[in-house]
mmCIF file of C-alpha atoms in Angstrom:
data_model
loop_
_atom_site.group_PDB
_atom_site.id
_atom_site.type_symbol
_atom_site.label_atom_id
_atom_site.label_comp_id
_atom_site.label_asym_id
_atom_site.label_seq_id
_atom_site.Cartn_x
_atom_site.Cartn_y
_atom_site.Cartn_z
ATOM 1 C CA GLN A 274 126.047 94.900 88.142
ATOM 2 C CA LYS A 275 122.445 95.613 89.060
ATOM 3 C CA PRO A 276 119.768 93.948 91.180
ATOM 4 C CA VAL A 277 116.746 93.722 88.912
ATOM 5 C CA GLN A 278 113.248 93.965 90.321
ATOM 6 C CA GLN A 279 110.818 92.626 87.783
ATOM 7 C CA PRO A 280 107.565 90.701 88.074
ATOM 8 C CA GLY A 281 106.717 87.313 86.700
ATOM 9 C CA ARG A 282 108.551 84.064 86.167
ATOM 10 C CA GLN A 283 110.337 85.529 83.130
ATOM 11 C CA GLN A 284 113.263 86.674 85.283
ATOM 12 C CA PRO A 285 115.404 83.533 84.852
ATOM 13 C CA VAL A 286 114.626 83.369 81.132
ATOM 14 C CA GLN A 287 115.452 87.054 80.646
ATOM 15 C CA ALA A 288 118.678 86.528 82.556
ATOM 16 C CA LEU A 289 119.664 83.838 80.059
ATOM 17 C CA GLN A 290 118.814 86.204 77.217
ATOM 18 C CA ALA A 291 121.040 88.836 78.826
ATOM 19 C CA LEU A 292 123.879 86.342 78.924
ATOM 20 C CA GLN A 293 123.346 85.679 75.248
ATOM 21 C CA ALA A 294 123.537 89.404 74.532
ATOM 22 C CA LEU A 295 126.680 89.739 76.643
ATOM 23 C CA GLN A 296 128.164 86.550 75.224
ATOM 24 C CA ALA A 297 129.212 85.773 78.771
ATOM 25 C CA LEU A 298 131.184 82.618 79.372
ATOM 26 C CA GLN A 299 131.413 80.626 82.584
ATOM 27 C CA ALA A 300 128.265 82.026 84.150
ATOM 28 C CA LEU A 301 126.620 80.758 87.296
ATOM 29 C CA GLN A 302 122.902 81.192 87.915
ATOM 30 C CA ALA A 303 121.769 80.337 91.435
ATOM 31 C CA LEU A 304 118.151 79.263 91.763
ATOM 32 C CA GLN A 305 115.896 78.024 94.506
ATOM 33 C CA PRO A 306 114.611 74.671 93.211
ATOM 34 C CA GLN A 307 111.357 75.051 95.155
ATOM 35 C CA GLU A 308 110.602 78.246 93.254
ATOM 36 C CA VAL A 309 110.898 76.740 89.767
ATOM 37 C CA ASN A 310 108.102 74.768 88.117
ATOM 38 C CA GLN A 311 108.161 72.568 85.029
ATOM 39 C CA GLU A 312 107.137 75.442 82.782
ATOM 40 C CA ASP A 313 110.075 77.511 84.037
ATOM 41 C CA MET A 314 112.489 74.659 83.386
ATOM 42 C CA GLU A 315 111.231 74.101 79.850
ATOM 43 C CA ASP A 316 111.569 77.807 79.018
ATOM 44 C CA MET A 317 115.049 77.938 80.516
ATOM 45 C CA GLU A 318 116.126 74.827 78.610
ATOM 46 C CA ILE A 319 114.940 76.310 75.323
ATOM 47 C CA GLN A 320 116.671 79.610 76.024
ATOM 48 C CA ALA A 321 119.835 77.875 77.185
ATOM 49 C CA GLU A 322 119.991 75.888 73.961
ATOM 50 C CA GLN A 323 119.744 79.163 72.043
ATOM 51 C CA VAL A 324 122.499 80.649 74.187
ATOM 52 C CA GLY A 325 124.607 77.588 73.518
ATOM 53 C CA ALA A 326 124.770 76.576 77.144
ATOM 54 C CA ILE A 327 124.227 72.878 76.570
ATOM 55 C CA GLN A 328 127.544 71.370 75.587
ATOM 56 C CA ARG A 329 127.981 67.740 76.624
ATOM 57 C CA ALA A 330 125.468 68.474 79.379
ATOM 58 C CA THR A 331 121.873 67.649 80.126
ATOM 59 C CA PHE A 332 119.138 69.627 81.873
ATOM 60 C CA ASN A 333 118.514 67.686 85.046
ATOM 61 C CA ASP A 334 117.366 68.601 88.578
ATOM 62 C CA HIS A 335 117.514 72.347 87.846
ATOM 63 C CA ILE A 336 121.193 72.292 86.894
ATOM 64 C CA PHE A 337 123.210 71.710 83.735
ATOM 65 C CA VAL A 338 125.136 68.552 84.475
ATOM 66 C CA SER A 339 126.814 65.747 82.651
ATOM 67 C CA THR A 340 125.987 62.161 83.527
ATOM 68 C CA GLY A 341 127.164 61.132 86.945
ATOM 69 C CA PRO A 342 127.470 62.958 90.287
ATOM 70 C CA PHE A 343 127.541 66.735 90.091
ATOM 71 C CA LEU A 344 130.882 66.966 91.833
ATOM 72 C CA LEU A 345 132.590 65.001 89.073
ATOM 73 C CA ILE A 346 131.626 67.388 86.284
ATOM 74 C CA LEU A 347 132.936 70.556 87.873
ATOM 75 C CA GLY A 348 136.315 69.832 86.342
ATOM 76 C CA TYR A 349 134.682 70.313 82.970
ATOM 77 C CA VAL A 350 133.105 73.654 83.870
ATOM 78 C CA SER A 351 135.595 75.499 81.646
ATOM 79 C CA ASP A 352 133.950 73.736 78.693
ATOM 80 C CA LEU A 353 130.478 74.928 79.664
ATOM 81 C CA ASP A 354 128.865 78.256 78.983
ATOM 82 C CA LEU A 355 126.443 78.027 81.883
ATOM 83 C CA VAL A 356 126.074 76.248 85.198
ATOM 84 C CA ILE A 357 122.749 76.446 87.020
ATOM 85 C CA ALA A 358 122.712 75.428 90.658
ATOM 86 C CA SER A 359 120.344 75.680 93.598
ATOM 87 C CA TYR A 360 121.464 77.575 96.671
ATOM 88 C CA GLY A 361 121.589 74.236 98.462
ATOM 89 C CA THR A 362 123.909 72.793 95.809
ATOM 90 C CA LEU A 363 126.086 75.894 95.972
ATOM 91 C CA ILE A 364 126.514 75.492 99.738
ATOM 92 C CA ARG A 365 127.205 71.783 99.451
ATOM 93 C CA ASP A 366 129.752 72.073 96.635
ATOM 94 C CA LEU A 367 131.235 75.425 97.590
ATOM 95 C CA PRO A 368 134.859 74.132 97.701
ATOM 96 C CA GLN A 369 134.495 73.186 94.021
ATOM 97 C CA PHE A 370 132.924 76.500 93.024
ATOM 98 C CA GLU A 371 135.245 78.879 94.901
ATOM 99 C CA PRO A 372 138.351 78.410 92.688
ATOM 100 C CA ILE A 373 136.389 79.313 89.548
ATOM 101 C CA GLU A 374 136.570 82.879 88.201
ATOM 102 C CA PHE A 375 133.112 83.309 86.695
ATOM 103 C CA ARG A 376 132.465 85.862 84.020
ATOM 104 C CA CYS A 377 129.054 86.584 85.528
ATOM 105 C CA ILE A 378 126.972 85.410 88.497
ATOM 106 C CA ILE A 379 123.196 85.790 88.495
ATOM 107 C CA ALA A 380 121.307 85.124 91.734
ATOM 108 C CA ASP A 381 117.572 84.629 91.319
ATOM 109 C CA GLU A 382 115.099 85.117 94.189
ATOM 110 C CA ALA A 383 117.772 87.250 95.838
ATOM 111 C CA GLN A 384 115.706 87.800 98.981
ATOM 112 C CA HIS A 385 117.225 84.480 100.074
ATOM 113 C CA ILE A 386 120.483 86.325 100.801
ATOM 114 C CA LYS A 387 118.875 89.277 102.573
ATOM 115 C CA THR A 388 120.485 88.207 105.867
ATOM 116 C CA ARG A 389 124.257 88.454 105.658
ATOM 117 C CA ARG A 390 124.945 85.761 108.240
ATOM 118 C CA THR A 391 122.998 83.002 106.470
ATOM 119 C CA ARG A 392 124.793 80.195 104.644
ATOM 120 C CA ASN A 393 123.196 81.307 101.369
ATOM 121 C CA ALA A 394 124.628 84.822 101.647
ATOM 122 C CA LYS A 395 128.053 83.692 102.814
ATOM 123 C CA ALA A 396 128.353 81.109 100.023
ATOM 124 C CA LEU A 397 127.307 83.481 97.266
ATOM 125 C CA THR A 398 129.518 86.375 98.385
ATOM 126 C CA SER A 399 132.546 84.082 98.561
ATOM 127 C CA LEU A 400 132.475 83.460 94.786
ATOM 128 C CA SER A 401 134.627 85.361 92.291
ATOM 129 C CA SER A 402 133.222 86.982 89.159
ATOM 130 C CA SER A 403 133.595 89.964 86.846
ATOM 131 C CA GLY A 404 129.882 90.777 86.829
ATOM 132 C CA ARG A 405 127.050 90.220 89.290
ATOM 133 C CA PHE A 406 123.265 90.459 88.983
ATOM 134 C CA LEU A 407 120.516 89.980 91.547
ATOM 135 C CA LEU A 408 116.926 89.257 90.499
ATOM 136 C CA THR A 409 114.265 89.985 93.085
ATOM 137 C CA GLY A 410 110.813 91.399 93.498
ATOM 138 C CA THR A 411 111.477 92.037 97.190
ATOM 139 C CA PRO A 412 114.693 94.073 97.617
ATOM 140 C CA VAL A 413 113.520 95.354 101.005
ATOM 141 C CA GLU A 414 111.243 93.039 102.950
ATOM 142 C CA ASN A 415 111.792 93.977 106.583
ATOM 143 C CA SER A 416 114.323 96.800 106.813
ATOM 144 C CA VAL A 417 117.124 98.663 105.057
ATOM 145 C CA GLN A 418 119.458 95.948 106.366
ATOM 146 C CA ASP A 419 117.980 93.667 103.660
ATOM 147 C CA LEU A 420 119.184 96.071 100.977
ATOM 148 C CA ILE A 421 122.627 96.358 102.594
ATOM 149 C CA SER A 422 122.999 92.583 102.451
ATOM 150 C CA LEU A 423 122.181 92.559 98.726
ATOM 151 C CA LEU A 424 124.613 95.392 98.099
ATOM 152 C CA ASN A 425 127.351 93.492 99.898
ATOM 153 C CA PHE A 426 127.133 90.937 97.097
ATOM 154 C CA ILE A 427 126.858 93.484 94.282
ATOM 155 C CA LEU A 428 129.489 95.819 95.745
ATOM 156 C CA PRO A 429 131.897 93.919 98.016
ATOM 157 C CA GLY A 430 133.115 96.277 100.718
ATOM 158 C CA GLY A 431 130.430 98.789 99.747
ATOM 159 C CA PRO A 432 127.771 100.278 102.081
ATOM 160 C CA HIS A 433 128.576 100.048 105.756
ATOM 161 C CA ALA A 434 126.012 98.661 108.168
ATOM 162 C CA ILE A 435 123.821 101.104 110.059
ATOM 163 C CA PRO A 436 125.056 101.460 113.682
ATOM 164 C CA LYS A 437 122.888 99.420 116.034
ATOM 165 C CA ASP A 438 122.460 102.334 118.413
ATOM 166 C CA ALA A 439 121.362 104.775 115.675
ATOM 167 C CA ARG A 440 117.937 106.232 116.423
ATOM 168 C CA GLY A 441 115.659 108.940 115.066
ATOM 169 C CA GLU A 442 117.295 111.500 112.790
ATOM 170 C CA GLU A 443 120.668 109.764 112.965
ATOM 171 C CA ARG A 444 119.213 106.484 111.708
ATOM 172 C CA GLY A 445 117.279 108.361 109.024
ATOM 173 C CA TRP A 446 120.528 109.905 107.806
ATOM 174 C CA HIS A 447 122.209 106.484 107.553
ATOM 175 C CA GLU A 448 119.237 105.021 105.671
ATOM 176 C CA LYS A 449 119.293 107.870 103.148
ATOM 177 C CA ARG A 450 123.025 107.267 102.702
ATOM 178 C CA VAL A 451 122.364 103.617 101.840
ATOM 179 C CA PHE A 452 119.624 104.558 99.370
ATOM 180 C CA ARG A 453 121.922 107.079 97.656
ATOM 181 C CA GLN A 454 124.668 104.483 97.311
ATOM 182 C CA ALA A 455 122.247 101.824 96.046
ATOM 183 C CA GLY A 456 120.438 104.030 93.522
ATOM 184 C CA PRO A 457 122.879 103.746 90.585
ATOM 185 C CA TYR A 458 122.904 99.961 90.884
ATOM 186 C CA ILE A 459 119.157 99.329 90.852
ATOM 187 C CA LEU A 460 117.155 98.718 87.699
ATOM 188 C CA ARG A 461 113.498 98.691 88.658
ATOM 189 C CA ARG A 462 110.729 97.899 86.211
ATOM 190 C CA LYS A 463 107.111 98.053 87.265
ATOM 191 C CA LYS A 464 104.382 95.769 85.999
ATOM 192 C CA SER A 465 102.690 98.768 84.405
ATOM 193 C CA VAL A 466 105.725 98.996 82.103
ATOM 194 C CA VAL A 467 106.525 95.317 81.640
ATOM 195 C CA ALA A 468 102.907 94.182 81.186
ATOM 196 C CA SER A 469 100.691 97.122 80.314
ATOM 197 C CA GLU A 470 97.995 94.656 79.232
ATOM 198 C CA LEU A 471 97.746 93.182 82.746
ATOM 199 C CA PRO A 472 94.183 93.482 84.160
ATOM 200 C CA ASP A 473 93.492 95.749 87.117
ATOM 201 C CA LYS A 474 94.021 94.796 90.747
ATOM 202 C CA ILE A 475 91.302 95.771 93.223
ATOM 203 C CA GLU A 476 92.206 95.903 96.914
ATOM 204 C CA GLN A 477 89.598 95.992 99.675
ATOM 205 C CA THR A 478 89.977 96.102 103.449
ATOM 206 C CA LEU A 479 87.135 94.363 105.290
ATOM 207 C CA PHE A 480 86.701 95.452 108.918
ATOM 208 C CA VAL A 481 85.192 92.617 110.937
ATOM 209 C CA GLU A 482 83.457 93.194 114.267
ATOM 210 C CA MET A 483 84.418 90.622 116.888
ATOM 211 C CA SER A 484 81.715 88.508 118.453
ATOM 212 C CA PRO A 485 80.870 89.399 122.082
ATOM 213 C CA GLU A 486 82.726 86.306 123.346
ATOM 214 C CA GLN A 487 85.757 87.058 121.202
ATOM 215 C CA ARG A 488 85.788 90.696 122.319
ATOM 216 C CA CYS A 489 85.657 89.688 125.975
ATOM 217 C CA PHE A 490 88.513 87.217 125.490
ATOM 218 C CA TYR A 491 90.547 89.866 123.630
ATOM 219 C CA ASP A 492 90.000 92.582 126.265
ATOM 220 C CA LYS A 493 91.010 90.231 129.092
ATOM 221 C CA ALA A 494 94.176 89.233 127.270
ATOM 222 C CA LYS A 495 94.989 92.861 126.528
ATOM 223 C CA HIS A 496 94.512 93.898 130.168
ATOM 224 C CA ALA A 497 96.665 90.968 131.379
ATOM 225 C CA ALA A 498 99.411 91.880 128.874
ATOM 226 C CA GLU A 499 99.451 95.526 129.980
ATOM 227 C CA SER A 500 99.628 94.509 133.657
ATOM 228 C CA GLU A 501 102.458 92.058 133.015
ATOM 229 C CA ILE A 502 104.542 94.587 131.062
ATOM 230 C CA THR A 503 103.939 97.276 133.704
ATOM 231 C CA ALA A 504 105.115 94.876 136.421
ATOM 232 C CA LEU A 505 108.275 94.133 134.436
ATOM 233 C CA GLU A 506 108.975 97.858 134.028
ATOM 234 C CA ARG A 507 108.619 98.435 137.763
ATOM 235 C CA SER A 508 110.959 95.525 138.476
ATOM 236 C CA GLY A 509 113.669 97.191 136.397
ATOM 237 C CA ALA A 510 113.659 94.693 133.509
ATOM 238 C CA SER A 511 115.979 95.459 130.623
ATOM 239 C CA GLU A 512 114.801 97.075 127.394
ATOM 240 C CA GLY A 513 115.390 93.821 125.525
ATOM 241 C CA THR A 514 113.247 91.846 127.962
ATOM 242 C CA LEU A 515 110.448 94.376 127.738
ATOM 243 C CA ARG A 516 110.604 94.353 123.953
ATOM 244 C CA MET A 517 110.393 90.559 123.753
ATOM 245 C CA LYS A 518 107.508 90.461 126.208
ATOM 246 C CA ALA A 519 105.640 93.152 124.249
ATOM 247 C CA LEU A 520 106.119 91.257 120.974
ATOM 248 C CA THR A 521 104.899 88.039 122.588
ATOM 249 C CA GLN A 522 101.776 89.707 123.930
ATOM 250 C CA LEU A 523 101.108 91.415 120.589
ATOM 251 C CA LEU A 524 101.340 88.022 118.927
ATOM 252 C CA ARG A 525 98.749 86.612 121.345
ATOM 253 C CA LEU A 526 96.363 89.491 120.656
ATOM 254 C CA ARG A 527 96.745 89.067 116.908
ATOM 255 C CA GLN A 528 96.003 85.361 117.248
ATOM 256 C CA ILE A 529 92.808 86.127 119.150
ATOM 257 C CA CYS A 530 91.796 88.492 116.353
ATOM 258 C CA CYS A 531 92.078 85.606 113.912
ATOM 259 C CA ASP A 532 90.495 82.859 115.984
ATOM 260 C CA PRO A 533 90.346 82.443 119.781
ATOM 261 C CA ARG A 534 91.036 78.711 119.301
ATOM 262 C CA LEU A 535 94.655 79.558 118.484
ATOM 263 C CA LEU A 536 95.104 80.220 122.222
ATOM 264 C CA ASP A 537 92.327 78.047 123.652
ATOM 265 C CA LYS A 538 91.407 74.990 121.592
ATOM 266 C CA GLN A 539 88.261 74.417 123.670
ATOM 267 C CA ARG A 540 86.559 77.620 122.565
ATOM 268 C CA ASP A 541 83.554 77.568 120.230
ATOM 269 C CA PRO A 542 84.523 78.000 116.537
ATOM 270 C CA ARG A 543 81.576 80.348 116.091
ATOM 271 C CA GLU A 544 83.264 82.926 118.339
ATOM 272 C CA SER A 545 85.630 83.869 115.500
ATOM 273 C CA ALA A 546 84.160 86.698 113.435
ATOM 274 C CA LYS A 547 86.785 86.238 110.739
ATOM 275 C CA ARG A 548 85.840 82.584 110.363
ATOM 276 C CA SER A 549 82.259 83.527 109.553
ATOM 277 C CA SER A 550 83.362 86.226 107.103
ATOM 278 C CA PHE A 551 85.831 83.860 105.487
ATOM 279 C CA LEU A 552 83.301 81.065 104.928
ATOM 280 C CA GLU A 553 80.793 83.546 103.522
ATOM 281 C CA LEU A 554 83.352 85.049 101.140
ATOM 282 C CA VAL A 555 84.529 81.607 100.013
ATOM 283 C CA GLU A 556 80.964 80.553 99.271
ATOM 284 C CA GLU A 557 80.345 83.702 97.236
ATOM 285 C CA SER A 558 83.611 83.271 95.350
ATOM 286 C CA ILE A 559 82.919 79.655 94.440
ATOM 287 C CA ASP A 560 79.375 80.510 93.340
ATOM 288 C CA GLY A 561 80.824 83.275 91.144
ATOM 289 C CA GLY A 562 83.299 80.917 89.504
ATOM 290 C CA HIS A 563 86.325 82.512 91.198
ATOM 291 C CA ARG A 564 89.397 80.725 92.539
ATOM 292 C CA THR A 565 91.049 82.014 95.698
ATOM 293 C CA LEU A 566 94.453 82.213 97.367
ATOM 294 C CA VAL A 567 94.256 82.421 101.170
ATOM 295 C CA PHE A 568 97.327 83.736 103.002
ATOM 296 C CA SER A 569 98.027 83.630 106.731
ATOM 297 C CA GLN A 570 101.228 83.832 108.749
ATOM 298 C CA PHE A 571 99.806 81.329 111.265
ATOM 299 C CA VAL A 572 100.132 77.701 110.179
ATOM 300 C CA SER A 573 97.909 76.719 113.103
ATOM 301 C CA LEU A 574 95.167 78.923 111.628
ATOM 302 C CA LEU A 575 95.558 77.297 108.220
ATOM 303 C CA ALA A 576 95.038 73.941 109.973
ATOM 304 C CA LEU A 577 91.699 75.205 111.291
ATOM 305 C CA LEU A 578 90.694 76.387 107.820
ATOM 306 C CA ARG A 579 91.627 73.003 106.363
ATOM 307 C CA THR A 580 89.248 71.364 108.804
ATOM 308 C CA GLU A 581 86.455 73.749 107.796
ATOM 309 C CA LEU A 582 87.003 73.062 104.091
ATOM 310 C CA ASP A 583 87.167 69.305 104.682
ATOM 311 C CA GLU A 584 83.874 69.388 106.553
ATOM 312 C CA GLN A 585 82.240 71.255 103.675
ATOM 313 C CA GLU A 586 83.910 68.986 101.099
ATOM 314 C CA ILE A 587 85.601 71.925 99.357
ATOM 315 C CA GLY A 588 88.748 70.967 97.454
ATOM 316 C CA TYR A 589 91.954 72.871 98.163
ATOM 317 C CA ALA A 590 95.711 72.898 97.665
ATOM 318 C CA TYR A 591 98.028 73.633 100.585
ATOM 319 C CA ILE A 592 101.537 74.959 101.247
ATOM 320 C CA ASP A 593 103.355 75.779 104.461
ATOM 321 C CA GLY A 594 107.005 75.693 105.493
ATOM 322 C CA SER A 595 106.993 71.903 105.941
ATOM 323 C CA THR A 596 105.478 71.121 102.530
ATOM 324 C CA ARG A 597 107.901 69.086 100.417
ATOM 325 C CA ASP A 598 105.830 68.826 97.230
ATOM 326 C CA ARG A 599 105.415 72.574 96.737
ATOM 327 C CA MET A 600 105.473 72.525 92.965
ATOM 328 C CA ALA A 601 103.139 69.521 92.857
ATOM 329 C CA GLN A 602 100.657 71.572 94.884
ATOM 330 C CA VAL A 603 101.131 74.567 92.588
ATOM 331 C CA ASP A 604 100.710 72.497 89.426
ATOM 332 C CA ARG A 605 97.664 70.771 90.888
ATOM 333 C CA PHE A 606 95.977 74.096 91.594
ATOM 334 C CA GLN A 607 96.977 75.645 88.282
ATOM 335 C CA ASN A 608 95.816 72.691 86.198
ATOM 336 C CA ASP A 609 92.727 71.500 88.076
ATOM 337 C CA GLN A 610 89.851 73.964 87.833
ATOM 338 C CA SER A 611 87.834 71.919 90.325
ATOM 339 C CA ILE A 612 90.116 73.118 93.156
ATOM 340 C CA PRO A 613 88.823 76.580 94.133
ATOM 341 C CA ILE A 614 91.007 77.288 97.195
ATOM 342 C CA PHE A 615 94.759 77.438 97.835
ATOM 343 C CA LEU A 616 95.773 77.798 101.498
ATOM 344 C CA ILE A 617 99.259 79.279 101.771
ATOM 345 C CA SER A 618 101.571 80.214 104.627
ATOM 346 C CA LEU A 619 102.727 83.782 103.979
ATOM 347 C CA LYS A 620 106.376 82.983 104.653
ATOM 348 C CA ALA A 621 106.415 79.750 102.646
ATOM 349 C CA GLY A 622 104.488 80.850 99.581
ATOM 350 C CA GLY A 623 104.413 84.636 99.583
ATOM 351 C CA VAL A 624 107.135 84.897 96.915
ATOM 352 C CA GLY A 625 108.378 82.975 93.905
ATOM 353 C CA LEU A 626 105.162 81.197 92.905
ATOM 354 C CA ASN A 627 103.116 81.634 89.741
ATOM 355 C CA LEU A 628 99.432 81.240 90.648
ATOM 356 C CA THR A 629 97.587 83.005 87.860
ATOM 357 C CA GLY A 630 94.867 80.355 88.093
ATOM 358 C CA ALA A 631 93.434 82.430 90.950
ATOM 359 C CA ASP A 632 91.704 85.781 90.583
ATOM 360 C CA THR A 633 90.863 86.359 94.258
ATOM 361 C CA VAL A 634 93.246 86.779 97.205
ATOM 362 C CA ILE A 635 92.372 86.774 100.906
ATOM 363 C CA HIS A 636 94.846 88.048 103.519
ATOM 364 C CA TYR A 637 93.410 86.539 106.675
ATOM 365 C CA ASP A 638 95.684 88.534 108.964
ATOM 366 C CA PRO A 639 97.782 91.673 108.288
ATOM 367 C CA TRP A 640 101.563 91.568 108.294
ATOM 368 C CA TRP A 641 103.741 94.423 109.605
ATOM 369 C CA ASN A 642 105.324 94.971 106.203
ATOM 370 C CA PRO A 643 102.867 95.825 103.402
ATOM 371 C CA ALA A 644 105.486 94.817 100.812
ATOM 372 C CA ALA A 645 105.159 91.194 101.953
ATOM 373 C CA GLU A 646 101.400 91.343 101.460
ATOM 374 C CA ALA A 647 101.801 92.954 98.040
ATOM 375 C CA GLN A 648 104.225 90.219 97.002
ATOM 376 C CA ALA A 649 101.732 87.581 98.112
ATOM 377 C CA THR A 650 98.912 89.204 96.131
ATOM 378 C CA ASP A 651 101.176 89.302 93.105
ATOM 379 C CA ARG A 652 101.278 85.502 93.052
ATOM 380 C CA ALA A 653 97.980 85.927 91.176
ATOM 381 C CA HIS A 654 98.362 89.440 89.737
ATOM 382 C CA ARG A 655 101.275 88.809 87.420
ATOM 383 C CA ILE A 656 102.167 88.241 83.798
ATOM 384 C CA GLY A 657 99.816 85.607 82.404
ATOM 385 C CA GLN A 658 96.766 86.746 84.380
ATOM 386 C CA THR A 659 93.744 87.441 82.173
ATOM 387 C CA LYS A 660 91.202 88.363 84.856
ATOM 388 C CA ILE A 661 90.804 91.275 87.245
ATOM 389 C CA VAL A 662 92.316 90.275 90.592
ATOM 390 C CA THR A 663 90.487 91.222 93.793
ATOM 391 C CA SER A 664 92.436 91.224 97.053
ATOM 392 C CA TYR A 665 90.648 91.221 100.416
ATOM 393 C CA ARG A 666 92.303 92.001 103.737
ATOM 394 C CA PHE A 667 90.531 90.989 106.949
ATOM 395 C CA ILE A 668 90.990 93.407 109.870
ATOM 396 C CA ALA A 669 89.444 92.898 113.316
ATOM 397 C CA ALA A 670 87.857 96.245 114.202
ATOM 398 C CA ASN A 671 89.093 98.138 117.275
ATOM 399 C CA SER A 672 92.044 95.847 117.776
ATOM 400 C CA VAL A 673 95.815 95.658 117.440
ATOM 401 C CA GLU A 674 95.262 94.793 113.768
ATOM 402 C CA GLU A 675 94.054 98.341 113.155
ATOM 403 C CA LYS A 676 97.340 99.543 114.671
ATOM 404 C CA VAL A 677 99.242 97.297 112.257
ATOM 405 C CA LEU A 678 97.248 98.845 109.427
ATOM 406 C CA GLN A 679 98.150 102.352 110.611
ATOM 407 C CA MET A 680 101.837 101.399 110.741
ATOM 408 C CA GLN A 681 101.657 100.175 107.138
ATOM 409 C CA ASP A 682 100.236 103.501 106.036
#
């Protein structure tokens, strides 16, 4: 019963191989359908046939099903070696799954249950099984609470939550307690071990000086934010109110660092220093025969970049949280060498995608958690990559983005 952190799309296939070694019967593997491409499905089908999972079942829509509606075949689950379901299917058909005593449950892309109160987490933890595995490259994305949520599935009734009022040394003690309890149940394999032949990854931080207009806009917004927060403090506002106001103002400053048009659509595009650096880097990359992934947490910024690329007639693929044809976009980029750019929302495409067709990564804006950025870069730097991957991080000099960078370190 171990959460396995391992790079590359081989995780689901290796899980099937583990089942073969264990000769486990009545196993459930939960997958996110958006995270699985055609190549994954073909590999899993081949492996499943070797395991003996296909008995009176067909590989269809990411699950092993017989002909007819999925609900109707659950009565035959005792005759199957393996059932593969999406998290969405699990939630929908939970009343049919709950009575089953599975020999083993394997949850892929386990960061989808990192929040205990979500429907994904509640559905998965309600199932019964003798053995449980979690597969994830991101066991801790935001805080130790993520790890506690995963452990609640692996070890029901295990680690207790950290008290909300714990601060300083007390909180540090609770976090160390969680790490000690989790240690024996974590199998962690680094890419240097799994794929020693993988080319190097080069990471560069590019400090960009704001234009005079952008700097003036930023300084005014910063001064206004400080005055507003000070006024709230004097008025006796609660700690929660002050925190939310501070986060809102930090968000505004970070948006100005990226492009002033995110706050004022009427401003001149040339005011954005990052825009100029981005277009220059893209031109150099295309001239050098490189293909680039561009990550940003701001969908509105990606919209601006799409306009720039359209105007210059540069082909690109695109994914954000509203994209429904994710895998079509991935396959299009992977298979069409004439598309040099892939614009990706950090939250929507920062994990679970195989994009080894790119050898350059641009992080347009820094995220608080460096692990999220590393996971995004590893969409290109993963098993199957044959080129050195270069990752660039844009940082607006003398700004809140430098503070974010210091927090990461």
